[in-house]
Short mmCIF file of C-alpha atoms and ligand atoms in Angstrom, two decimals:
data_model
loop_
_atom_site.label_atom_id
_atom_site.label_comp_id
_atom_site.label_asym_id
_atom_site.label_seq_id
_atom_site.Cartn_x
_atom_site.Cartn_y
_atom_site.Cartn_z
CA MET A 1365 -45.73 55.30 -7.98
CA ASP A 1366 -47.74 52.13 -7.57
CA PHE A 1367 -50.07 51.65 -10.52
CA ASN A 1368 -53.28 49.70 -10.14
CA THR A 1369 -52.91 47.46 -13.16
CA ILE A 1370 -51.29 44.19 -12.19
CA ILE A 1371 -49.58 42.89 -15.31
CA GLU A 1372 -48.40 39.43 -16.27
CA PRO A 1373 -44.89 39.28 -14.73
CA PHE A 1374 -43.41 37.72 -17.87
CA ARG A 1375 -43.10 38.32 -21.58
CA ILE A 1376 -43.81 35.66 -24.16
CA LYS A 1377 -40.96 33.90 -25.92
CA SER A 1378 -42.77 31.09 -27.67
CA VAL A 1379 -46.42 30.87 -28.68
CA GLU A 1380 -48.84 28.11 -29.49
CA ALA A 1381 -51.74 28.88 -31.84
CA ILE A 1382 -55.23 28.10 -30.59
CA LYS A 1383 -57.87 27.00 -33.07
CA PHE A 1384 -60.97 29.04 -33.76
CA THR A 1385 -64.05 27.02 -34.65
CA SER A 1386 -67.53 27.99 -35.76
CA ARG A 1387 -70.61 27.49 -33.61
CA GLN A 1388 -71.67 24.78 -36.07
CA ASP A 1389 -68.26 23.01 -35.70
CA ARG A 1390 -68.69 23.03 -31.94
CA ILE A 1391 -72.23 21.69 -32.04
CA GLN A 1392 -70.94 18.77 -34.12
CA ALA A 1393 -67.92 18.21 -31.86
CA LEU A 1394 -70.20 18.12 -28.81
CA GLU A 1395 -72.48 15.66 -30.52
CA ARG A 1396 -69.55 13.35 -31.26
CA ALA A 1397 -68.52 13.71 -27.59
CA GLY A 1398 -71.98 12.79 -26.31
CA ASN A 1399 -72.16 16.29 -24.77
CA ASN A 1400 -69.37 15.35 -22.35
CA ILE A 1401 -66.58 17.92 -22.50
CA PHE A 1402 -64.07 15.29 -21.27
CA LEU A 1403 -64.59 13.50 -24.61
CA LEU A 1404 -63.79 16.52 -26.80
CA HIS A 1405 -60.53 16.66 -28.69
CA ALA A 1406 -58.52 19.36 -26.90
CA GLU A 1407 -57.66 20.84 -30.30
CA ASP A 1408 -61.31 21.80 -30.75
CA VAL A 1409 -61.24 23.86 -27.53
CA LEU A 1410 -60.40 27.57 -27.70
CA ILE A 1411 -59.83 28.29 -23.99
CA ASP A 1412 -59.33 25.20 -21.86
CA LEU A 1413 -60.24 25.65 -18.19
CA LEU A 1414 -60.77 21.96 -17.49
CA THR A 1415 -57.94 21.82 -14.95
CA ASP A 1416 -54.91 23.70 -13.64
CA SER A 1417 -53.03 20.40 -13.31
CA GLY A 1418 -50.02 19.98 -15.57
CA THR A 1419 -51.43 22.56 -17.97
CA GLY A 1420 -49.28 25.57 -17.06
CA ALA A 1421 -46.63 27.20 -19.21
CA MET A 1422 -43.00 26.48 -18.30
CA SER A 1423 -40.47 29.30 -18.28
CA ALA A 1424 -37.52 29.69 -20.64
CA SER A 1425 -35.37 28.76 -17.65
CA GLN A 1426 -37.29 25.49 -17.19
CA TRP A 1427 -37.09 24.64 -20.89
CA GLY A 1428 -33.37 25.38 -20.77
CA ALA A 1429 -33.02 23.16 -17.72
CA LEU A 1430 -34.50 20.23 -19.64
CA MET A 1431 -31.30 20.06 -21.66
CA GLN A 1432 -29.35 19.84 -18.40
CA GLY A 1433 -31.20 16.71 -17.33
CA ASP A 1434 -28.87 13.93 -16.21
CA GLU A 1435 -30.46 10.64 -17.24
CA SER A 1436 -28.19 8.41 -15.14
CA TYR A 1437 -30.19 5.56 -13.65
CA ALA A 1438 -28.77 6.01 -10.17
CA GLY A 1439 -27.47 9.10 -8.40
CA SER A 1440 -28.18 11.55 -11.21
CA ARG A 1441 -27.09 15.15 -10.76
CA SER A 1442 -30.65 16.24 -11.52
CA PHE A 1443 -31.90 14.31 -8.50
CA TYR A 1444 -29.48 16.04 -6.13
CA ARG A 1445 -30.47 19.41 -7.52
CA PHE A 1446 -34.17 18.51 -7.13
CA GLN A 1447 -33.56 17.23 -3.61
CA SER A 1448 -31.75 20.37 -2.54
CA VAL A 1449 -34.51 22.68 -3.83
CA VAL A 1450 -37.27 20.60 -2.20
CA GLN A 1451 -35.30 20.43 1.04
CA ASN A 1452 -34.75 24.17 1.09
CA ILE A 1453 -38.50 24.76 0.90
CA THR A 1454 -39.79 21.87 3.02
CA GLY A 1455 -36.93 21.07 5.38
CA PHE A 1456 -37.82 17.35 5.26
CA ARG A 1457 -35.04 14.79 5.56
CA HIS A 1458 -36.29 12.28 3.00
CA ILE A 1459 -37.34 13.42 -0.48
CA ILE A 1460 -38.86 10.72 -2.67
CA PRO A 1461 -39.69 11.65 -6.28
CA THR A 1462 -42.84 10.17 -7.85
CA HIS A 1463 -44.48 10.51 -11.27
CA GLN A 1464 -47.53 12.34 -9.85
CA GLY A 1465 -49.12 13.32 -6.58
CA ARG A 1466 -51.34 10.24 -6.50
CA ALA A 1467 -48.29 7.96 -6.64
CA ALA A 1468 -46.95 9.67 -3.52
CA GLU A 1469 -50.35 9.13 -1.90
CA ARG A 1470 -50.53 5.48 -2.88
CA ILE A 1471 -47.07 4.76 -1.51
CA LEU A 1472 -47.72 6.61 1.75
CA PHE A 1473 -51.14 5.08 2.41
CA HIS A 1474 -50.20 1.57 1.34
CA THR A 1475 -47.26 1.74 3.72
CA MET A 1476 -49.06 3.34 6.66
CA LEU A 1477 -52.68 2.27 6.70
CA ALA A 1478 -54.41 -0.89 7.88
CA PRO A 1479 -58.08 -1.76 7.30
CA GLY A 1480 -60.33 0.29 9.59
CA ASP A 1481 -57.81 3.12 10.05
CA ILE A 1482 -58.99 6.71 9.79
CA VAL A 1483 -57.25 9.62 8.04
CA LEU A 1484 -58.44 13.11 8.99
CA ASN A 1485 -58.07 16.01 6.54
CA ASN A 1486 -59.80 19.35 5.91
CA THR A 1487 -61.18 17.93 2.65
CA HIS A 1488 -59.66 14.92 0.91
CA PHE A 1489 -59.01 15.40 -2.79
CA ASP A 1490 -60.62 12.62 -4.87
CA THR A 1491 -57.40 10.69 -5.60
CA THR A 1492 -56.41 11.03 -1.94
CA ARG A 1493 -59.75 9.66 -0.77
CA ALA A 1494 -59.61 6.83 -3.33
CA ASN A 1495 -56.09 5.81 -2.30
CA ILE A 1496 -57.18 5.69 1.36
CA GLU A 1497 -60.38 3.77 0.64
CA VAL A 1498 -58.56 1.19 -1.47
CA GLN A 1499 -56.72 0.26 1.75
CA ASN A 1500 -60.15 -0.25 3.39
CA ALA A 1501 -59.44 2.78 5.54
CA GLU A 1502 -61.69 5.80 6.04
CA ALA A 1503 -61.03 9.31 4.68
CA ARG A 1504 -62.88 11.73 6.96
CA ASP A 1505 -63.30 15.42 6.09
CA ILE A 1506 -63.23 17.87 8.98
CA VAL A 1507 -63.11 21.33 7.37
CA ILE A 1508 -64.64 24.22 9.37
CA ALA A 1509 -68.38 24.84 8.83
CA GLU A 1510 -67.69 28.08 6.87
CA GLY A 1511 -65.75 25.97 4.37
CA ARG A 1512 -68.98 24.31 3.31
CA GLN A 1513 -70.95 27.54 2.84
CA PRO A 1514 -70.56 29.01 -0.67
CA SER A 1515 -71.37 32.56 0.42
CA SER A 1516 -69.34 32.75 3.64
CA LEU A 1517 -66.50 35.26 3.29
CA HIS A 1518 -64.24 33.70 5.96
CA PRO A 1519 -60.59 34.42 4.98
CA PHE A 1520 -59.41 30.84 5.65
CA LYS A 1521 -62.24 28.60 4.56
CA GLY A 1522 -59.80 25.69 4.24
CA ASN A 1523 -59.09 25.58 7.99
CA VAL A 1524 -59.37 22.30 9.85
CA ASP A 1525 -62.17 22.18 12.46
CA LEU A 1526 -60.01 21.92 15.59
CA GLU A 1527 -62.87 20.92 17.84
CA ARG A 1528 -63.80 17.99 15.62
CA LEU A 1529 -60.14 17.05 15.32
CA GLU A 1530 -59.73 16.89 19.07
CA GLN A 1531 -63.06 15.16 19.59
CA THR A 1532 -62.29 12.50 16.96
CA LEU A 1533 -58.87 11.87 18.46
CA ASP A 1534 -60.47 11.61 21.88
CA GLU A 1535 -63.18 9.20 20.87
CA GLU A 1536 -61.57 7.17 18.05
CA GLY A 1537 -57.92 7.95 18.65
CA GLU A 1538 -56.59 4.43 18.32
CA LYS A 1539 -58.03 4.19 14.78
CA VAL A 1540 -56.66 7.53 13.54
CA ARG A 1541 -53.39 6.79 11.75
CA LEU A 1542 -52.69 10.16 10.16
CA VAL A 1543 -53.80 13.79 10.29
CA MET A 1544 -53.56 15.82 7.08
CA ALA A 1545 -54.26 19.34 5.82
CA THR A 1546 -54.66 20.12 2.13
CA VAL A 1547 -53.18 23.50 1.17
CA THR A 1548 -54.99 25.09 -0.51
CA ASN A 1549 -58.14 23.03 0.04
CA ASN A 1550 -58.79 22.00 -3.58
CA SER A 1551 -62.07 20.15 -3.15
CA GLY A 1552 -63.32 23.00 -0.95
CA GLY A 1553 -62.78 25.54 -3.74
CA GLY A 1554 -59.03 26.20 -3.45
CA GLN A 1555 -59.50 27.92 -0.09
CA PRO A 1556 -56.45 28.60 2.10
CA VAL A 1557 -55.48 27.33 5.55
CA SER A 1558 -53.97 29.78 8.04
CA ILE A 1559 -50.58 29.30 9.68
CA GLU A 1560 -52.31 29.59 13.05
CA ASN A 1561 -54.62 26.71 12.15
CA LEU A 1562 -51.68 24.57 11.00
CA ARG A 1563 -49.88 25.31 14.28
CA GLN A 1564 -52.89 24.13 16.28
CA VAL A 1565 -53.41 21.04 14.12
CA ARG A 1566 -49.79 20.11 14.67
CA GLN A 1567 -50.07 20.62 18.41
CA ILE A 1568 -53.22 18.55 18.71
CA ALA A 1569 -51.96 15.76 16.41
CA HIS A 1570 -48.68 15.53 18.30
CA HIS A 1571 -50.44 15.58 21.66
CA TYR A 1572 -52.13 12.37 20.54
CA ASN A 1573 -48.91 11.02 18.98
CA LYS A 1574 -50.23 11.18 15.43
CA PRO A 1575 -48.12 12.21 12.44
CA PHE A 1576 -49.26 15.31 10.55
CA PHE A 1577 -48.79 15.54 6.77
CA LEU A 1578 -49.56 18.29 4.28
CA ASP A 1579 -51.14 17.65 0.91
CA ALA A 1580 -48.99 20.45 -0.43
CA CYS A 1581 -50.04 20.72 -4.11
CA ARG A 1582 -50.74 24.47 -3.89
CA PHE A 1583 -48.44 25.43 -1.01
CA ALA A 1584 -47.25 28.64 -2.69
CA GLU A 1585 -50.76 29.90 -3.41
CA ASN A 1586 -51.59 29.13 0.24
CA ALA A 1587 -48.52 31.06 1.39
CA TRP A 1588 -49.64 34.09 -0.64
CA PHE A 1589 -53.10 34.08 0.99
CA VAL A 1590 -51.41 33.87 4.41
CA LYS A 1591 -49.25 36.87 3.54
CA GLN A 1592 -52.31 38.84 2.38
CA ARG A 1593 -54.80 37.84 5.04
CA GLU A 1594 -53.19 36.61 8.25
CA PRO A 1595 -52.29 39.17 10.93
CA GLY A 1596 -48.55 39.47 11.43
CA GLN A 1597 -47.56 37.73 8.17
CA GLN A 1598 -47.36 40.75 5.83
CA GLU A 1599 -43.62 41.32 6.16
CA ARG A 1600 -42.56 37.75 5.42
CA THR A 1601 -41.74 36.38 1.99
CA PRO A 1602 -43.89 33.60 0.50
CA LEU A 1603 -40.86 31.32 0.82
CA GLU A 1604 -40.53 32.05 4.56
CA ILE A 1605 -44.23 31.39 5.06
CA ALA A 1606 -44.03 28.15 3.04
CA GLN A 1607 -41.01 27.07 5.08
CA GLU A 1608 -42.96 27.57 8.28
CA MET A 1609 -45.97 25.68 6.89
CA PHE A 1610 -43.77 22.68 6.11
CA SER A 1611 -41.86 22.95 9.39
CA LEU A 1612 -45.12 22.32 11.23
CA ALA A 1613 -45.66 19.00 9.43
CA ASP A 1614 -43.93 15.63 9.62
CA GLY A 1615 -44.12 15.10 5.89
CA CYS A 1616 -46.04 15.89 2.71
CA THR A 1617 -47.41 14.60 -0.54
CA MET A 1618 -47.06 16.87 -3.55
CA SER A 1619 -48.17 17.06 -7.16
CA ALA A 1620 -45.61 19.05 -9.16
CA LYS A 1621 -48.33 19.56 -11.80
CA LYS A 1622 -49.70 22.36 -9.65
CA ASP A 1623 -47.28 24.59 -7.74
CA GLY A 1624 -44.30 22.70 -9.19
CA LEU A 1625 -45.06 24.63 -12.41
CA ALA A 1626 -44.26 21.45 -14.34
CA ASN A 1627 -46.30 19.29 -16.70
CA ILE A 1628 -45.69 16.08 -14.76
CA GLY A 1629 -44.18 14.93 -11.46
CA GLY A 1630 -44.59 14.88 -7.73
CA PHE A 1631 -42.93 13.82 -4.52
CA LEU A 1632 -43.37 12.33 -1.09
CA ALA A 1633 -41.30 13.78 1.75
CA MET A 1634 -40.95 13.04 5.45
CA ASN A 1635 -38.67 13.06 8.47
CA ASP A 1636 -39.32 9.55 9.80
CA ASP A 1637 -36.36 7.32 8.80
CA ALA A 1638 -38.11 3.98 9.23
CA LEU A 1639 -41.23 5.08 7.33
CA ALA A 1640 -39.10 6.50 4.52
CA GLU A 1641 -37.25 3.21 4.24
CA ARG A 1642 -40.51 1.31 3.78
CA CYS A 1643 -41.85 3.88 1.30
CA ARG A 1644 -38.68 3.65 -0.78
CA SER A 1645 -39.01 -0.12 -0.99
CA LEU A 1646 -42.46 0.23 -2.49
CA LEU A 1647 -41.22 3.05 -4.75
CA ILE A 1648 -38.62 0.74 -6.25
CA LEU A 1649 -41.27 -1.89 -6.84
CA THR A 1650 -43.73 0.32 -8.70
CA GLU A 1651 -42.18 3.68 -9.66
CA GLY A 1652 -38.44 3.44 -10.01
CA PHE A 1653 -35.11 3.79 -8.28
CA PRO A 1654 -35.17 6.35 -5.40
CA THR A 1655 -33.19 8.96 -7.34
CA TYR A 1656 -35.70 9.20 -10.18
CA GLY A 1657 -39.00 7.67 -8.96
CA GLY A 1658 -40.64 7.34 -12.36
CA LEU A 1659 -39.45 10.70 -13.69
CA ALA A 1660 -36.86 11.53 -16.31
CA GLY A 1661 -33.82 13.50 -15.17
CA TYR A 1662 -35.11 16.44 -17.20
CA ASP A 1663 -38.43 16.36 -15.33
CA LEU A 1664 -36.54 16.68 -12.05
CA GLU A 1665 -34.73 19.73 -13.46
CA ALA A 1666 -37.98 21.36 -14.63
CA ILE A 1667 -39.63 20.78 -11.25
CA ALA A 1668 -36.62 22.12 -9.35
CA ARG A 1669 -36.74 25.38 -11.31
CA GLY A 1670 -40.52 25.50 -11.11
CA LEU A 1671 -40.42 25.28 -7.32
CA GLU A 1672 -37.98 28.19 -7.21
CA GLU A 1673 -40.13 30.30 -9.54
CA VAL A 1674 -43.46 29.60 -7.86
CA VAL A 1675 -42.58 31.39 -4.61
CA ASP A 1676 -41.72 34.61 -6.47
CA GLU A 1677 -43.88 37.45 -5.11
CA ASP A 1678 -44.56 39.05 -8.47
CA TYR A 1679 -45.71 35.71 -9.83
CA LEU A 1680 -48.00 34.98 -6.87
CA ARG A 1681 -49.48 38.49 -6.82
CA TYR A 1682 -50.39 38.12 -10.51
CA ARG A 1683 -51.58 34.53 -10.08
CA ILE A 1684 -54.02 35.17 -7.26
CA ARG A 1685 -55.11 38.51 -8.70
CA SER A 1686 -55.97 36.97 -12.09
CA ILE A 1687 -58.42 34.55 -10.44
CA GLU A 1688 -59.91 37.38 -8.38
CA TYR A 1689 -60.19 39.55 -11.52
CA LEU A 1690 -62.35 36.96 -13.29
CA ALA A 1691 -64.43 36.49 -10.13
CA GLU A 1692 -65.04 40.24 -9.81
CA LYS A 1693 -66.27 40.51 -13.39
CA LEU A 1694 -68.72 37.66 -12.87
CA ILE A 1695 -69.94 39.03 -9.52
CA ALA A 1696 -70.50 42.46 -11.09
CA ALA A 1697 -72.74 40.80 -13.71
CA ASP A 1698 -74.68 38.87 -11.02
CA VAL A 1699 -73.36 35.48 -12.11
CA PRO A 1700 -73.58 33.38 -8.92
CA ILE A 1701 -70.13 32.09 -7.89
CA VAL A 1702 -68.59 30.57 -4.78
CA ARG A 1703 -67.07 33.36 -2.69
CA PRO A 1704 -64.44 34.40 -2.03
CA PRO A 1705 -62.67 32.87 -5.04
CA GLY A 1706 -59.86 30.45 -4.20
CA GLY A 1707 -56.32 30.35 -5.51
CA HIS A 1708 -56.68 28.40 -8.73
CA ALA A 1709 -60.27 28.49 -9.92
CA VAL A 1710 -63.62 30.25 -9.99
CA TYR A 1711 -66.64 28.06 -9.29
CA ILE A 1712 -69.98 29.02 -10.84
CA ASP A 1713 -73.07 27.94 -8.89
CA ALA A 1714 -74.91 26.32 -11.83
CA ARG A 1715 -77.89 25.34 -9.68
CA ALA A 1716 -78.45 28.97 -8.67
CA MET A 1717 -77.81 30.23 -12.19
CA LEU A 1718 -80.24 27.74 -13.80
CA PRO A 1719 -83.01 27.30 -11.21
CA HIS A 1720 -85.38 25.94 -13.90
CA ILE A 1721 -83.15 22.88 -14.40
CA PRO A 1722 -83.51 20.39 -11.51
CA PRO A 1723 -80.31 18.72 -10.18
CA GLU A 1724 -81.53 15.42 -11.70
CA GLN A 1725 -81.18 17.08 -15.11
CA TYR A 1726 -77.65 18.28 -14.43
CA PRO A 1727 -77.52 22.10 -14.52
CA GLY A 1728 -73.71 21.79 -14.57
CA ILE A 1729 -73.84 19.91 -17.86
CA ALA A 1730 -76.27 22.46 -19.29
CA LEU A 1731 -73.77 25.19 -18.42
CA THR A 1732 -70.60 23.42 -19.62
CA THR A 1733 -72.20 22.52 -22.95
CA ALA A 1734 -73.51 26.07 -23.42
CA MET A 1735 -70.09 27.58 -22.65
CA TYR A 1736 -68.50 25.32 -25.19
CA THR A 1737 -71.17 25.82 -27.86
CA GLU A 1738 -71.27 29.59 -27.50
CA ALA A 1739 -67.59 30.35 -26.95
CA GLY A 1740 -65.37 27.27 -27.26
CA ILE A 1741 -64.60 27.36 -23.52
CA ARG A 1742 -64.14 24.07 -21.67
CA ALA A 1743 -64.95 23.84 -17.95
CA CYS A 1744 -65.76 20.97 -15.67
CA GLU A 1745 -68.98 20.04 -13.86
CA ILE A 1746 -68.48 19.40 -10.15
CA GLY A 1747 -71.90 18.31 -9.04
CA THR A 1748 -74.52 15.65 -9.42
CA VAL A 1749 -72.84 13.89 -12.36
CA MET A 1750 -69.54 13.70 -10.48
CA PHE A 1751 -70.87 12.87 -7.00
CA GLY A 1752 -74.54 11.87 -7.40
CA LEU A 1753 -74.18 8.15 -8.14
CA GLN A 1754 -74.66 6.12 -4.94
CA PRO A 1755 -72.96 2.77 -4.24
CA ASP A 1756 -76.34 1.02 -4.64
CA GLY A 1757 -76.73 2.43 -8.16
CA THR A 1758 -79.34 5.05 -7.31
CA GLU A 1759 -78.78 8.76 -7.81
CA LYS A 1760 -78.97 11.59 -5.28
CA PRO A 1761 -78.40 15.29 -6.03
CA ALA A 1762 -74.93 16.41 -4.90
CA ALA A 1763 -74.68 19.06 -2.19
CA MET A 1764 -73.99 21.64 -4.90
CA ASP A 1765 -73.99 21.78 -8.69
CA LEU A 1766 -70.89 23.76 -9.56
CA VAL A 1767 -68.94 24.42 -12.74
CA ARG A 1768 -65.25 24.98 -12.17
CA LEU A 1769 -63.19 27.40 -14.23
CA ALA A 1770 -59.67 26.24 -13.36
CA ILE A 1771 -57.01 28.68 -14.51
CA PRO A 1772 -53.78 27.12 -15.82
CA ARG A 1773 -50.63 28.84 -14.54
CA ARG A 1774 -49.03 31.49 -16.80
CA LEU A 1775 -50.92 30.18 -19.83
CA TYR A 1776 -53.58 32.73 -20.68
CA THR A 1777 -53.36 36.51 -20.81
CA GLN A 1778 -55.77 39.07 -19.44
CA SER A 1779 -57.60 39.35 -22.77
CA HIS A 1780 -58.26 35.60 -22.72
CA ILE A 1781 -59.79 36.06 -19.28
CA ASP A 1782 -61.81 39.08 -20.48
CA TYR A 1783 -63.15 36.88 -23.28
CA VAL A 1784 -64.09 34.15 -20.77
CA ALA A 1785 -65.95 36.66 -18.60
CA GLU A 1786 -67.78 38.15 -21.59
CA ALA A 1787 -68.77 34.69 -22.85
CA ILE A 1788 -70.09 33.54 -19.47
CA ILE A 1789 -72.08 36.74 -19.02
CA HIS A 1790 -73.55 36.10 -22.48
CA VAL A 1791 -74.52 32.56 -21.47
CA ALA A 1792 -76.01 33.91 -18.23
CA LYS A 1793 -78.23 36.26 -20.26
CA MET A 1794 -79.59 33.37 -22.31
CA ARG A 1795 -79.98 31.17 -19.23
CA GLU A 1796 -83.73 30.65 -19.68
CA SER A 1797 -83.19 28.98 -23.04
CA LEU A 1798 -80.83 26.33 -21.61
CA ARG A 1799 -82.29 22.88 -21.07
CA GLY A 1800 -81.35 19.94 -18.87
CA TYR A 1801 -79.73 16.67 -19.83
CA ARG A 1802 -80.13 12.99 -19.13
CA ILE A 1803 -77.50 10.27 -19.19
CA THR A 1804 -77.72 7.82 -22.10
CA SER A 1805 -74.74 5.67 -21.11
CA ALA A 1806 -72.32 5.64 -18.20
CA PRO A 1807 -69.70 3.35 -16.67
CA ALA A 1808 -70.15 1.95 -13.15
CA VAL A 1809 -67.48 4.14 -11.50
CA LEU A 1810 -66.12 7.66 -12.08
CA ARG A 1811 -68.92 8.20 -14.55
CA HIS A 1812 -68.24 11.89 -15.16
CA PHE A 1813 -65.23 11.08 -17.35
CA THR A 1814 -67.02 9.00 -19.96
CA ALA A 1815 -70.80 9.31 -19.53
CA ARG A 1816 -72.78 10.42 -22.58
CA PHE A 1817 -75.67 12.87 -22.36
CA GLN A 1818 -78.74 13.86 -24.32
CA GLN A 1819 -80.67 17.10 -23.96
CA VAL A 1820 -84.14 16.56 -22.49
CA ALA A 1821 -87.11 17.45 -24.66
CA GLU A 1822 -88.89 20.72 -23.93
C1 PLP B 1994 -53.95 17.14 -8.06
C2 PLP B 1994 -54.04 16.82 -6.65
C3 PLP B 1994 -53.63 15.59 -6.15
C4 PLP B 1994 -53.14 14.46 -7.05
O1 PLP B 1994 -52.05 14.84 -7.83
P1 PLP B 1994 -51.80 14.20 -9.29
O2 PLP B 1994 -50.48 14.75 -9.70
O3 PLP B 1994 -52.93 14.66 -10.17
O4 PLP B 1994 -51.79 12.72 -9.14
C5 PLP B 1994 -53.70 15.39 -4.79
N1 PLP B 1994 -54.18 16.32 -3.95
C6 PLP B 1994 -54.61 17.52 -4.41
C7 PLP B 1994 -55.11 18.54 -3.43
C8 PLP B 1994 -54.56 17.82 -5.76
O5 PLP B 1994 -54.98 19.01 -6.19
#
C-alpha cells in the first residue's frame, strides 16, 4: 500500500531550540536592523528562510565522520575518501577541493578568462557573474524564454536556449571561452535543466571546440526533476542520472553548502590535465595545498558523506515534495508565486501581491518586514533593492520584485512549513495595510546586504 503522506525520511537525534519572541520584540529588532532582515541577529528569527546555503542539518553519519577527519597537511586520508566519492558521481579526473563554490569559480575564471572573453550560461548566479566580470569578461545569460516567464509551466525552465547558443558561437565564437549550465538554475528560481538539453549543449559546445562546465550546486535536485519529468528517465536512479549529467560536461564548479549537505565547502573538477595543473597552482597560492584546498579534513569527510546521502531517493522525494507542498498551500490561498516551484525555494511575487506599492518603494521589503513582524519568519527580497541600482547611481525597477522562501535541507519539519504557510496567508489578508519603504542609507555596491530602510508616510 502506497500512502499519500510523504514523511520526513529521518528521525531527530539532536535538537536545537528556536527562540519565540513577541511582536513588540520583533518591531524593536527590525528597528535596530534598519528594517533590513540581513541585519537581524539570527537568534531573533523563529524560522529562517534566508538561504538554503550551508544551513541544512547534517546527519548522525556526517557528525560521526567529523571525528574521522585526518588533519594531515598533505595526502590526508579524508581527501582520498572525498576524491573517490566525488569521482564516483562526476567521473572527472581532477578533483580540487575549495572552501566554497565561489572559490572554485574564482580559480577557474582567473585561470581561463582574458579581458573581452564571453561565458555563456543559462543564468549566471551572482557570485559566478561577479567572478567573470572581475576578469573583465562578459557573463551572458541564455536561458529559454519560458525561463523568464513566472507563470509558464514548462517542465525544464532552466534549459539553455540552443538557438541562441549556436547563434552566439557562430557570430562571436572566437570570444566565447566557456559554455556553462547551472543545475538547477538558481537565479531562475531553482528550475531544472533536462538531460536532453545538456546533451545538445555539449554537442554544440564541442562542435565549436568550447569546453562545457556545469555549475553543479544542486545536481541531485536536478536529477530528481529529470527522473520525475523527462520521458525515459523514470527507471533510473538519481545517481545514474547525475552521473550522466556530469559525463556530458568537461568539468564543474560546486558549492558543497547546497547538495553537499554540508555547512561549508566546495570543489572544482575537470578532465583537462593542463588546465587542472594551472588551477592547482592558483589553489596553492590562495586556498591551500591540493589535498585540502582551504578545508579541514573533517569538512572533507562531512562533504563525502553528504554527497552519498543527497542522491538517496527517499531524501530527494521528500525534499522536492516539501517545496511543492508549501507552494500548493500558497497557490490555494491565491498568494501569487512563481510557478512551478523550483527545487529549493518558493518565490512570492511581491509586486503582484502588493500592487498599491510601486517598485520604487520596494514591495519586497514591505513583505519581508511584515513576515518578520507578524511571524518571526526571515526571507529575502530579490527585486529592486537587489538589482535596481544602476552603474551610474540611478535606480530602475528590477524585472520582478520577488521574495524568496529558501528551504534549508532537512532542517524544518512539516509543522514548521504549515506555520510558514499560515503566516504568509495571514500577511496576504492584511496586504492593503502594508506600506512601502525608502532607503535612508546604502553602500555603493551590493546594497541589499547593508542598506537601511524607513517606511514611507501614508
Ligand atoms: C551558492 C551558489 C554558488 C556559490 O557557492 P558558495 O559556496 O556560496 O560560494 C554558485 N553557483 C550557484 C548556482 C549557487 O547556488
